Tab-separated table of C-alpha atoms and ligand atoms in Angstrom:
chain	number	residue	atom	x	y	z
A	1	MET	CA	-0.677	5.877	-27.243
A	2	LYS	CA	-2.851	8.250	-25.243
A	3	ILE	CA	-2.527	8.895	-21.534
A	4	TYR	CA	-4.878	10.893	-19.351
A	5	ASN	CA	-2.664	13.447	-17.657
A	6	THR	CA	-3.908	14.728	-14.278
A	7	LEU	CA	-1.833	17.865	-14.901
A	8	SER	CA	-3.766	18.925	-18.012
A	9	LYS	CA	-6.976	16.995	-17.195
A	10	GLN	CA	-6.841	15.655	-20.733
A	11	LYS	CA	-5.828	12.630	-22.701
A	12	GLU	CA	-2.537	13.417	-24.399
A	13	GLU	CA	-0.481	11.554	-26.975
A	14	PHE	CA	2.422	9.929	-25.151
A	15	VAL	CA	5.784	11.200	-26.376
A	16	PRO	CA	8.736	10.020	-24.278
A	17	LEU	CA	11.578	12.418	-23.469
A	18	GLU	CA	14.002	10.053	-25.138
A	19	GLU	CA	12.820	8.051	-28.119
A	20	GLY	CA	12.108	4.428	-27.302
A	21	LYS	CA	12.680	4.859	-23.560
A	22	VAL	CA	10.332	5.498	-20.667
A	23	LYS	CA	11.233	6.751	-17.214
A	24	MET	CA	8.449	5.882	-14.823
A	25	TYR	CA	8.099	6.313	-11.058
A	26	VAL	CA	5.274	4.749	-9.059
A	27	CYS	CA	4.802	5.668	-5.387
A	28	GLY	CA	4.996	2.458	-3.392
A	29	PRO	CA	3.491	1.372	-0.113
A	30	THR	CA	4.367	2.307	3.440
A	31	VAL	CA	5.512	-0.994	4.887
A	32	TYR	CA	4.067	-1.502	8.358
A	33	ASN	CA	1.585	-4.269	7.662
A	34	LEU	CA	0.439	-6.673	4.965
A	35	ILE	CA	-0.763	-4.707	1.935
A	36	HIS	CA	-4.505	-4.515	1.365
A	37	ILE	CA	-6.147	-5.027	-1.995
A	38	GLY	CA	-6.569	-1.241	-2.440
A	39	ASN	CA	-2.758	-0.949	-2.389
A	40	ALA	CA	-2.647	-3.734	-4.964
A	41	ARG	CA	-4.639	-1.682	-7.467
A	42	PRO	CA	-1.828	0.746	-8.449
A	43	MET	CA	0.635	-2.157	-8.456
A	44	ILE	CA	-1.475	-4.121	-10.919
A	45	VAL	CA	-2.554	-1.265	-13.188
A	46	PHE	CA	0.877	0.336	-13.546
A	47	ASP	CA	2.525	-3.056	-14.023
A	48	THR	CA	0.073	-3.515	-16.900
A	49	VAL	CA	0.974	-0.085	-18.316
A	50	ARG	CA	4.613	-1.157	-18.196
A	51	ARG	CA	3.874	-4.481	-19.882
A	52	TYR	CA	1.924	-2.807	-22.681
A	53	MET	CA	4.684	-0.266	-23.275
A	54	GLU	CA	7.239	-3.062	-23.460
A	55	TYR	CA	5.002	-4.929	-25.880
A	56	LYS	CA	5.123	-1.784	-28.040
A	57	GLY	CA	8.891	-1.956	-28.012
A	58	LEU	CA	9.574	0.734	-25.416
A	59	GLU	CA	12.282	0.190	-22.847
A	60	VAL	CA	10.807	1.031	-19.448
A	61	ASN	CA	12.927	2.061	-16.490
A	62	TYR	CA	10.402	1.423	-13.727
A	63	VAL	CA	11.113	2.679	-10.237
A	64	SER	CA	8.862	2.047	-7.263
A	65	ASN	CA	9.877	2.832	-3.712
A	66	PHE	CA	9.181	1.381	-0.316
A	67	THR	CA	8.449	4.018	2.315
A	68	ASP	CA	10.310	2.440	5.217
A	69	VAL	CA	10.407	5.310	7.709
A	70	ASP	CA	7.064	6.594	8.923
A	71	ASP	CA	5.005	7.182	12.071
A	72	LYS	CA	3.028	3.981	11.578
A	73	ILE	CA	6.163	1.860	11.200
A	74	ILE	CA	7.664	3.424	14.308
A	75	LYS	CA	4.470	2.846	16.295
A	76	LYS	CA	4.353	-0.814	15.296
A	77	ALA	CA	8.056	-1.236	16.144
A	78	GLN	CA	7.450	0.266	19.581
A	79	GLU	CA	4.484	-2.045	20.155
A	80	GLU	CA	6.611	-5.079	19.307
A	81	GLY	CA	9.709	-3.743	21.070
A	82	VAL	CA	11.905	-4.045	17.983
A	83	GLU	CA	13.799	-1.669	15.661
A	84	SER	CA	11.788	0.008	12.884
A	85	GLU	CA	13.899	-1.807	10.354
A	86	VAL	CA	12.688	-5.184	11.604
A	87	ILE	CA	9.122	-4.110	10.804
A	88	SER	CA	9.881	-2.542	7.428
A	89	GLU	CA	12.064	-5.415	6.222
A	90	ARG	CA	9.449	-7.937	7.304
A	91	TYR	CA	6.676	-6.201	5.375
A	92	ILE	CA	8.819	-5.492	2.327
A	93	ALA	CA	9.419	-9.255	2.110
A	94	GLU	CA	5.691	-9.945	2.561
A	95	CYS	CA	4.800	-7.320	-0.034
A	96	LYS	CA	7.169	-8.924	-2.528
A	97	LYS	CA	5.452	-12.287	-1.958
A	98	ASP	CA	2.068	-10.713	-2.682
A	99	MET	CA	3.437	-9.006	-5.786
A	100	GLU	CA	4.727	-12.329	-7.046
A	101	GLY	CA	1.332	-13.926	-6.481
A	102	LEU	CA	-0.285	-11.070	-8.420
A	103	ASN	CA	2.301	-11.518	-11.180
A	104	VAL	CA	3.452	-7.908	-10.668
A	105	ARG	CA	6.992	-7.849	-11.985
A	106	PRO	CA	9.708	-6.460	-9.721
A	107	ALA	CA	10.597	-2.859	-10.581
A	108	THR	CA	13.886	-2.066	-12.280
A	109	THR	CA	14.755	-0.513	-8.914
A	110	HIS	CA	12.911	-0.643	-5.585
A	111	PRO	CA	14.635	2.076	-3.554
A	112	LYS	CA	14.091	2.341	0.190
A	113	ALA	CA	13.800	5.792	1.741
A	114	THR	CA	16.162	5.017	4.627
A	115	ARG	CA	18.988	4.250	2.167
A	116	GLU	CA	18.649	7.596	0.410
A	117	ILE	CA	19.074	10.033	3.291
A	118	ASP	CA	22.214	11.659	1.808
A	119	GLY	CA	20.314	12.641	-1.329
A	120	MET	CA	17.562	14.109	0.830
A	121	LEU	CA	20.015	16.197	2.848
A	122	ASP	CA	21.484	17.493	-0.437
A	123	MET	CA	18.118	18.462	-1.884
A	124	ILE	CA	16.962	20.131	1.344
A	125	SER	CA	20.210	22.168	1.547
A	126	ASP	CA	19.778	23.145	-2.075
A	127	LEU	CA	16.194	24.294	-1.428
A	128	ILE	CA	17.328	26.374	1.557
A	129	ASP	CA	20.123	27.944	-0.530
A	130	LYS	CA	17.647	28.853	-3.235
A	131	GLY	CA	15.214	30.443	-0.780
A	132	HIS	CA	12.593	27.714	-1.159
A	133	ALA	CA	12.942	26.313	2.340
A	134	TYR	CA	13.657	27.561	5.864
A	135	GLY	CA	14.631	26.111	9.198
A	136	ALA	CA	12.581	26.790	12.319
A	137	ALA	CA	13.977	27.223	15.834
A	138	ASP	CA	13.426	23.566	16.806
A	139	GLY	CA	15.345	22.265	13.781
A	140	THR	CA	12.312	21.500	11.583
A	141	VAL	CA	12.831	22.478	7.936
A	142	TYR	CA	9.794	23.601	5.938
A	143	PHE	CA	9.241	24.092	2.239
A	144	ARG	CA	8.229	27.706	1.518
A	145	THR	CA	5.151	27.067	-0.588
A	146	ARG	CA	4.656	30.710	-1.596
A	147	SER	CA	8.080	30.687	-3.210
A	148	PHE	CA	7.007	28.176	-5.842
A	149	ARG	CA	4.819	29.804	-8.455
A	150	GLY	CA	3.324	26.608	-9.826
A	151	TYR	CA	2.009	25.365	-6.488
A	152	GLY	CA	-1.460	23.850	-6.992
A	153	LYS	CA	-1.098	23.096	-10.697
A	154	LEU	CA	-1.537	19.352	-10.356
A	155	SER	CA	-4.465	19.290	-7.948
A	156	HIS	CA	-6.094	22.335	-9.591
A	157	LYS	CA	-6.863	23.685	-6.170
A	158	ASN	CA	-7.601	27.225	-5.156
A	159	LEU	CA	-4.756	27.997	-2.787
A	160	ASP	CA	-6.511	30.788	-0.941
A	161	ASP	CA	-9.363	28.432	-0.062
A	162	LEU	CA	-6.831	25.868	1.047
A	163	ARG	CA	-4.998	28.386	3.186
A	164	GLY	CA	-8.244	29.451	4.843
A	165	GLY	CA	-9.270	25.833	5.402
A	166	ASN	CA	-5.912	24.717	6.639
A	167	ARG	CA	-5.646	27.349	9.331
A	168	SER	CA	-8.090	25.446	11.485
A	169	LEU	CA	-5.895	22.375	11.098
A	170	LEU	CA	-2.848	24.006	12.618
A	171	VAL	CA	-1.716	22.045	15.619
A	172	SER	CA	0.593	23.247	18.358
A	173	GLY	CA	4.136	23.653	17.090
A	174	GLU	CA	2.884	24.357	13.576
A	175	ASP	CA	2.666	28.105	14.277
A	176	GLN	CA	6.346	28.309	13.387
A	177	LYS	CA	5.305	27.964	9.733
A	178	GLU	CA	5.232	31.057	7.545
A	179	ASP	CA	2.187	29.765	5.698
A	180	PRO	CA	-0.332	27.028	6.538
A	181	LEU	CA	0.516	25.285	3.252
A	182	ASP	CA	4.226	25.017	4.052
A	183	PHE	CA	5.154	21.404	4.602
A	184	VAL	CA	7.879	19.501	6.403
A	185	LEU	CA	11.125	18.503	4.666
A	186	TRP	CA	12.975	17.457	7.805
A	187	LYS	CA	11.757	16.950	11.361
A	188	PRO	CA	13.535	16.602	14.702
A	189	ARG	CA	13.753	13.207	16.350
A	190	LYS	CA	11.527	12.192	19.183
A	191	ALA	CA	12.720	9.748	21.835
A	192	GLY	CA	12.887	6.198	20.553
A	193	GLU	CA	12.617	7.144	16.883
A	194	PRO	CA	15.138	6.374	14.142
A	195	ALA	CA	17.176	9.484	13.302
A	196	TRP	CA	20.010	10.706	11.131
A	197	HIS	CA	22.454	13.601	11.564
A	198	SER	CA	21.749	16.739	9.587
A	199	PRO	CA	22.897	20.397	9.635
A	200	TRP	CA	19.533	21.327	11.234
A	201	CYS	CA	18.965	18.658	13.846
A	202	ASP	CA	19.117	14.916	14.336
A	203	GLY	CA	15.917	13.762	12.764
A	204	ARG	CA	14.225	12.206	9.796
A	205	PRO	CA	12.846	13.265	6.414
A	206	GLY	CA	9.279	14.229	5.577
A	207	TRP	CA	7.433	11.820	3.291
A	208	HIS	CA	7.308	13.994	0.159
A	209	ILE	CA	11.039	14.699	-0.105
A	210	GLU	CA	11.714	10.959	-0.208
A	211	CYS	CA	10.008	10.471	-3.572
A	212	SER	CA	11.523	13.623	-5.139
A	213	VAL	CA	14.978	12.362	-4.233
A	214	MET	CA	14.533	8.716	-5.212
A	215	SER	CA	13.021	9.720	-8.548
A	216	LYS	CA	15.953	12.079	-9.226
A	217	ARG	CA	18.552	9.528	-8.197
A	218	TYR	CA	17.261	6.623	-10.292
A	219	LEU	CA	15.620	8.420	-13.219
A	220	GLY	CA	17.052	11.932	-13.399
A	221	ASP	CA	15.646	15.459	-13.005
A	222	GLU	CA	12.984	15.039	-15.672
A	223	ILE	CA	10.907	11.910	-16.026
A	224	ASP	CA	8.122	10.727	-18.308
A	225	ILE	CA	5.514	9.312	-15.961
A	226	HIS	CA	4.824	9.657	-12.264
A	227	ALA	CA	1.997	7.553	-10.900
A	228	GLY	CA	0.058	6.477	-7.832
A	229	GLY	CA	-3.416	6.316	-6.339
A	230	GLU	CA	-5.609	9.420	-6.622
A	231	ASP	CA	-5.323	10.161	-2.904
A	232	LEU	CA	-1.703	11.068	-3.616
A	233	VAL	CA	-2.530	13.990	-5.944
A	234	PHE	CA	-2.774	16.347	-3.006
A	235	PRO	CA	-0.698	16.981	-1.080
A	236	HIS	CA	1.918	14.294	-1.861
A	237	HIS	CA	2.405	14.777	-5.603
A	238	GLU	CA	1.734	18.512	-5.502
A	239	ASN	CA	4.529	18.782	-2.941
A	240	GLU	CA	6.846	16.535	-4.918
A	241	ILE	CA	6.448	18.844	-7.923
A	242	ALA	CA	7.186	21.916	-5.801
A	243	GLN	CA	10.344	20.368	-4.309
A	244	SER	CA	11.718	18.845	-7.500
A	245	GLU	CA	11.027	21.780	-9.789
A	246	ALA	CA	12.249	24.348	-7.263
A	247	ALA	CA	15.472	22.374	-6.705
A	248	ASN	CA	16.185	21.184	-10.259
A	249	GLY	CA	14.823	24.130	-12.245
A	250	LYS	CA	13.215	21.726	-14.735
A	251	PRO	CA	9.740	20.319	-15.247
A	252	PHE	CA	9.539	17.203	-13.064
A	253	ALA	CA	7.205	14.630	-14.667
A	254	ARG	CA	5.489	15.064	-18.021
A	255	TYR	CA	2.539	12.732	-17.409
A	256	TRP	CA	0.825	12.231	-14.070
A	257	MET	CA	-1.292	9.102	-13.856
A	258	HIS	CA	-3.652	8.311	-10.982
A	259	ASN	CA	-5.763	5.258	-10.371
A	260	ALA	CA	-9.186	5.605	-8.780
A	261	PHE	CA	-9.988	3.904	-5.497
A	262	LEU	CA	-10.887	0.375	-4.800
A	263	ASN	CA	-14.000	0.756	-2.665
A	264	ILE	CA	-16.006	-1.411	-0.411
A	265	ASP	CA	-19.698	-0.480	-0.056
A	266	ASN	CA	-18.730	2.573	-2.114
A	267	LYS	CA	-16.236	3.787	0.481
A	268	LYS	CA	-12.476	3.859	-0.031
A	269	MET	CA	-10.828	0.739	1.291
A	270	SER	CA	-8.247	1.798	3.852
A	271	LYS	CA	-6.367	0.533	6.856
A	272	SER	CA	-7.502	3.428	9.017
A	273	ALA	CA	-11.209	2.887	8.226
A	274	GLY	CA	-10.799	-0.822	8.993
A	275	ASN	CA	-12.848	-1.833	5.917
A	276	PHE	CA	-10.108	-3.754	4.172
A	277	PHE	CA	-9.041	-7.190	2.978
A	278	THR	CA	-5.372	-7.959	2.668
A	279	VAL	CA	-4.037	-9.560	-0.490
A	280	ARG	CA	-3.138	-12.485	1.780
A	281	ASP	CA	-6.806	-12.854	2.878
A	282	ILE	CA	-7.867	-13.102	-0.746
A	283	SER	CA	-5.112	-15.602	-1.569
A	284	GLU	CA	-6.665	-18.036	0.886
A	285	LYS	CA	-9.829	-18.207	-1.175
A	286	TYR	CA	-8.667	-17.477	-4.716
A	287	ASP	CA	-5.677	-17.785	-6.979
A	288	LEU	CA	-4.367	-14.182	-6.986
A	289	GLN	CA	-4.693	-14.198	-10.778
A	290	VAL	CA	-8.414	-13.784	-10.142
A	291	LEU	CA	-7.769	-10.616	-8.144
A	292	ARG	CA	-5.563	-9.277	-10.920
A	293	PHE	CA	-8.215	-10.091	-13.505
A	294	PHE	CA	-10.902	-8.445	-11.345
A	295	MET	CA	-8.850	-5.228	-11.086
A	296	LEU	CA	-8.220	-5.075	-14.811
A	297	SER	CA	-11.849	-5.663	-15.684
A	298	ALA	CA	-12.442	-1.978	-14.851
A	299	HIS	CA	-10.671	1.040	-16.317
A	300	TYR	CA	-8.039	2.270	-13.884
A	301	ARG	CA	-9.619	5.731	-13.558
A	302	SER	CA	-13.039	4.334	-12.619
A	303	PRO	CA	-13.816	3.589	-9.001
A	304	LEU	CA	-14.120	-0.143	-8.482
A	305	ASN	CA	-16.332	-1.682	-5.848
A	306	PHE	CA	-15.130	-4.896	-4.284
A	307	SER	CA	-17.656	-7.620	-3.581
A	308	ALA	CA	-17.817	-11.397	-3.297
A	309	GLU	CA	-20.171	-11.541	-6.313
A	310	LEU	CA	-17.788	-9.563	-8.534
A	311	MET	CA	-14.869	-11.762	-7.487
A	312	GLU	CA	-16.943	-14.831	-8.346
A	313	ALA	CA	-17.751	-13.305	-11.753
A	314	ALA	CA	-14.033	-12.559	-12.295
A	315	SER	CA	-13.170	-16.122	-11.355
A	316	ASN	CA	-15.669	-17.481	-13.898
A	317	GLY	CA	-14.483	-15.066	-16.592
A	318	LEU	CA	-10.858	-16.010	-16.109
A	319	GLU	CA	-11.796	-19.684	-16.128
A	320	ARG	CA	-13.369	-19.244	-19.581
A	321	ILE	CA	-10.101	-17.828	-20.900
A	322	LEU	CA	-7.982	-20.543	-19.288
A	323	THR	CA	-10.265	-23.268	-20.597
A	324	ALA	CA	-10.008	-21.866	-24.133
A	325	ALA	CA	-6.211	-21.793	-23.811
A	326	GLU	CA	-6.178	-25.377	-22.630
A	327	LYS	CA	-8.436	-26.499	-25.455
A	328	LEU	CA	-6.176	-24.819	-28.022
A	329	ARG	CA	-3.154	-26.517	-26.533
A	330	GLU	CA	-4.781	-29.944	-26.647
A	331	LEU	CA	-5.961	-29.455	-30.212
A	332	GLN	CA	-2.526	-28.279	-31.264
A	333	GLU	CA	-0.874	-31.346	-29.733
A	334	LYS	CA	-3.213	-33.649	-31.630
A	335	ALA	CA	-3.392	-31.673	-34.878
A	336	LYS	CA	-3.035	-33.922	-37.918
A	337	ALA	CA	-2.596	-31.358	-40.679
A	338	ASP	CA	0.448	-29.113	-40.653
A	339	ASP	CA	-0.220	-26.267	-43.027
A	340	LEU	CA	-2.825	-23.537	-43.171
A	341	THR	CA	-5.801	-24.035	-45.445
A	342	GLN	CA	-7.177	-21.179	-47.524
A	343	GLN	CA	-10.137	-20.893	-45.176
A	344	GLU	CA	-7.892	-20.774	-42.105
A	345	ARG	CA	-5.925	-18.010	-43.720
A	346	HIS	CA	-9.120	-15.961	-43.855
A	347	GLN	CA	-10.027	-16.879	-40.329
A	348	LEU	CA	-6.665	-15.678	-39.077
A	349	GLN	CA	-7.416	-12.326	-40.638
A	350	GLU	CA	-10.591	-12.186	-38.606
A	351	ALA	CA	-8.675	-13.277	-35.500
A	352	ALA	CA	-6.293	-10.367	-36.039
A	353	THR	CA	-9.182	-7.904	-35.815
A	354	TYR	CA	-9.628	-8.857	-32.140
A	355	MET	CA	-5.974	-8.127	-31.492
A	356	LYS	CA	-6.426	-4.749	-33.177
A	357	LYS	CA	-9.445	-4.029	-30.987
A	358	TYR	CA	-7.447	-5.037	-27.934
A	359	GLU	CA	-4.593	-2.742	-28.878
A	360	ALA	CA	-6.922	0.143	-29.710
A	361	ALA	CA	-8.378	-0.148	-26.198
A	362	MET	CA	-4.917	-0.132	-24.615
A	363	GLU	CA	-3.835	2.810	-26.794
A	364	ASP	CA	-6.771	4.754	-25.380
A	365	ASP	CA	-5.424	5.430	-21.892
A	366	PHE	CA	-4.974	1.729	-21.101
A	367	ASN	CA	-8.607	0.770	-21.203
A	368	THR	CA	-8.141	-2.759	-19.900
A	369	ALA	CA	-11.915	-3.186	-19.524
A	370	ASP	CA	-12.357	-2.920	-23.299
A	371	ALA	CA	-9.175	-4.888	-23.960
A	372	ILE	CA	-10.531	-7.762	-21.873
A	373	ALA	CA	-13.849	-7.518	-23.737
A	374	ALA	CA	-11.879	-7.975	-26.988
A	375	MET	CA	-10.123	-10.933	-25.403
A	376	PHE	CA	-13.497	-12.534	-24.628
A	377	GLU	CA	-14.629	-11.982	-28.211
A	378	PHE	CA	-11.471	-13.705	-29.366
A	379	VAL	CA	-12.054	-16.591	-26.954
A	380	LYS	CA	-15.549	-17.001	-28.402
A	381	PHE	CA	-14.028	-16.989	-31.886
A	382	THR	CA	-11.581	-19.762	-30.995
A	383	ASN	CA	-14.360	-21.807	-29.409
A	384	ILE	CA	-16.237	-21.689	-32.700
A	385	HIS	CA	-13.389	-21.808	-35.198
A	386	ALA	CA	-10.847	-24.205	-33.722
A	387	ASN	CA	-11.487	-27.959	-33.772
A	388	GLU	CA	-10.008	-31.390	-34.417
A	389	SER	CA	-9.601	-30.736	-38.121
A	390	SER	CA	-7.695	-27.456	-37.655
A	391	SER	CA	-4.075	-27.377	-38.801
A	392	HIS	CA	-1.104	-27.149	-36.473
A	393	GLU	CA	-0.034	-23.832	-37.948
A	394	TYR	CA	-3.500	-22.319	-37.486
A	395	LEU	CA	-3.762	-23.444	-33.877
A	396	THR	CA	-0.257	-22.203	-33.165
A	397	ALA	CA	-1.223	-18.750	-34.423
A	398	LEU	CA	-4.385	-18.666	-32.295
A	399	ARG	CA	-2.509	-19.818	-29.213
A	400	LYS	CA	0.149	-17.201	-29.750
A	401	GLN	CA	-2.413	-14.435	-30.033
A	402	LEU	CA	-4.204	-15.496	-26.845
A	403	GLN	CA	-0.833	-15.693	-25.108
A	404	THR	CA	0.049	-12.148	-26.218
A	405	MET	CA	-3.263	-10.795	-24.936
A	406	ALA	CA	-2.763	-12.577	-21.619
A	407	ASP	CA	0.876	-11.486	-21.252
A	408	ILE	CA	0.041	-7.799	-21.625
A	409	CYS	CA	-2.491	-8.101	-18.792
A	410	GLY	CA	-0.011	-10.207	-16.795
A	411	LEU	CA	-2.326	-13.216	-16.742
A	412	ILE	CA	-0.832	-16.697	-16.647
A	413	LEU	CA	-2.673	-19.041	-18.986
A	414	GLU	CA	-1.631	-22.387	-17.525
A	415	LYS	CA	-3.977	-23.659	-14.903
A	416	LYS	CA	-2.282	-24.246	-11.580
A	417	GLU	CA	-2.940	-27.983	-11.728
A	418	GLU	CA	-1.279	-28.240	-15.116
A	419	LEU	CA	1.892	-26.764	-13.781
A	420	LEU	CA	1.827	-29.439	-11.176
A	421	ASP	CA	1.198	-32.085	-13.834
A	422	ALA	CA	4.244	-30.917	-15.739
A	423	ARG	CA	6.353	-31.350	-12.613
A	424	ILE	CA	5.029	-34.886	-12.104
A	425	GLU	CA	5.845	-35.824	-15.702
A	426	GLN	CA	9.318	-34.430	-15.210
A	427	LEU	CA	9.885	-36.541	-12.096
A	428	ILE	CA	8.587	-39.640	-13.846
A	429	ALA	CA	11.005	-39.068	-16.730
A	430	GLU	CA	13.810	-38.652	-14.209
A	431	ARG	CA	12.810	-41.927	-12.542
A	432	GLN	CA	12.814	-43.762	-15.896
A	433	ALA	CA	16.290	-42.419	-16.624
A	434	ALA	CA	17.499	-43.545	-13.181
A	435	ARG	CA	16.130	-47.051	-13.761
A	436	LYS	CA	17.819	-47.247	-17.121
A	437	GLU	CA	21.098	-46.442	-15.406
A	438	LYS	CA	20.241	-49.088	-12.795
A	439	ASN	CA	20.193	-46.375	-10.155
A	440	PHE	CA	17.299	-48.033	-8.315
A	441	ALA	CA	17.880	-46.090	-5.118
A	442	ARG	CA	17.164	-42.812	-6.936
A	443	ALA	CA	14.198	-44.356	-8.753
A	444	ASP	CA	12.668	-45.459	-5.452
A	445	GLU	CA	13.385	-42.095	-3.928
A	446	ILE	CA	11.386	-40.400	-6.683
A	447	ARG	CA	8.542	-42.882	-6.350
A	448	ASN	CA	8.379	-42.203	-2.599
A	449	GLU	CA	8.584	-38.467	-3.081
A	450	LEU	CA	5.622	-38.599	-5.451
A	451	LEU	CA	3.776	-40.921	-3.086
A	452	SER	CA	4.225	-38.438	-0.259
A	453	GLN	CA	2.394	-35.916	-2.443
A	454	GLY	CA	-0.424	-38.357	-3.104
A	455	ILE	CA	0.709	-39.422	-6.577
A	456	LEU	CA	0.531	-43.158	-7.305
A	457	LEU	CA	2.683	-44.646	-10.055
A	458	GLU	CA	1.804	-47.757	-11.999
A	459	ASP	CA	4.293	-49.452	-14.325
A	460	THR	CA	2.346	-50.801	-17.297
A	461	ARG	CA	3.309	-52.267	-20.642
A	462	GLU	CA	2.522	-48.921	-22.282
A	463	GLY	CA	4.804	-47.117	-19.874
A	464	VAL	CA	4.331	-45.418	-16.522
A	465	LYS	CA	0.845	-44.249	-15.604
A	466	TRP	CA	0.028	-42.062	-12.648
A	467	LYS	CA	-3.013	-41.027	-10.703
A	468	ARG	CA	-3.824	-38.920	-7.696
A	469	ALA	CA	-4.573	-40.925	-4.578
B	501	LIG	P1	0.013	3.875	1.085
B	501	LIG	O1	0.718	2.665	1.646
B	501	LIG	O2	-1.210	4.272	1.842
B	501	LIG	O3	0.962	5.027	0.849
B	501	LIG	O4	-0.552	3.463	-0.353
B	501	LIG	C1	0.221	2.888	-1.380
B	501	LIG	C2	-0.483	3.071	-2.694
B	501	LIG	O5	-1.798	2.477	-2.658
B	501	LIG	C3	-0.729	4.537	-3.071
B	501	LIG	O6	-0.515	4.704	-4.463
B	501	LIG	C4	-2.182	4.762	-2.729
B	501	LIG	O7	-2.750	5.799	-3.470
B	501	LIG	C5	-2.781	3.420	-3.094
B	501	LIG	N1	-4.059	3.138	-2.433
B	501	LIG	C6	-4.298	3.089	-1.103
B	501	LIG	N2	-5.596	2.768	-0.866
B	501	LIG	C7	-6.189	2.570	-2.072
B	501	LIG	C8	-7.509	2.195	-2.496
B	501	LIG	N3	-8.496	1.925	-1.635
B	501	LIG	N4	-7.752	2.102	-3.817
B	501	LIG	C9	-6.772	2.337	-4.716
B	501	LIG	N5	-5.513	2.697	-4.396
B	501	LIG	C10	-5.207	2.811	-3.084
B	502	LIG	ZN1	5.615	9.252	-3.554
């Protein structure tokens, strides 16, 4: 399995620290609003990385945080006249709903920054003791960038240029820094802001220290993969490396993965630019599976432009896959022959080549675009080579392969309506059982419940039939 590592700017063979296990940290969203579909890109792509690794038999410890203390959260709380926590908890719950719709599995752990303050105080004290951080007169604590030799290794930036450029960015109060590249580990409280006690002042942590500490707490000093959107390379991830390596004296993450932006009119989608759609907006028009499929139809390191036409194309593409899955299911249910014929045996060998292609694409830095292309080739194959005379065993094998391909991408093969159908059948069976037991009250209750959802039942000699009103 090859992963493009931002640190080396190369694809490298993935070798986990501990055989068979993967420690992975993905920077999560700042929760002050509904997430937009740009935020959904890292969620979807790294969930797919996790799924593929699990398919390969690796055990993945997947940690993704919620940044629940931040200027934007505080501002929103002040606007609404509530505590910051009301805002962050509200949008964590909303984010989890969106993740569920996108079939993004919950992380092994979803730490929240505000619950990890003790760890942050420990790491900051440690950095001060080791000469990597210093406190200013007003109680702010800064990381001493010059003290960390590897600073700049992830973003491959020329630090002198950065220093020159940053000088113009200095705002009042920042002149207490020793170096323009020094960054905040702890900052004093302002009126009305959430704050915690510390040896330096009552205040709150800087953003970067949060991730260093949560990664250490849940995964240890050294981890396999650290991931996020490419805007996080500098300064966020560069600063995380400086903090973690200076404090722990060990290499922090071995592989750094970054997804490219989701753009709109070739500009990064972002809240501040106002050119965004929330996941919730999209869910009003499409099943969120379509959004997931759209995201995976491009390689994660390629910029992806969002448009109505491309979403329509994704919707049609996904429909082709779902229709093929449905056809296979129907054929399998009706199959007359049980066992494989000689010819089917050969055809299954051909079918396996599409799975190999799919895997080869995923092995090559998770190229989901090519993996999906292999999935389409396989769908075409099943459309040609599966029919009424196919055996049960053959159809079972084809269904299983399509299911595996879909599972790795986190796509659900059942059409929404079918799920509903299954529920109706279940209620009808329950009603029949109630009638058998002469529990007519329950039977009527079920009939009325179905009626309220527009489902009409008809008792016929062949059994119960139903239709939508
Ligand atoms: P934020 O809430 O801004 O910290 O972002 C959460 C995650 O979404 C980070 O990994 C960002 O890099 C990522 N992200 C934000 N905007 C986009 C975008 N337009 N395209 C892709 N990823 C994004
Ligand atoms: Zn982070």
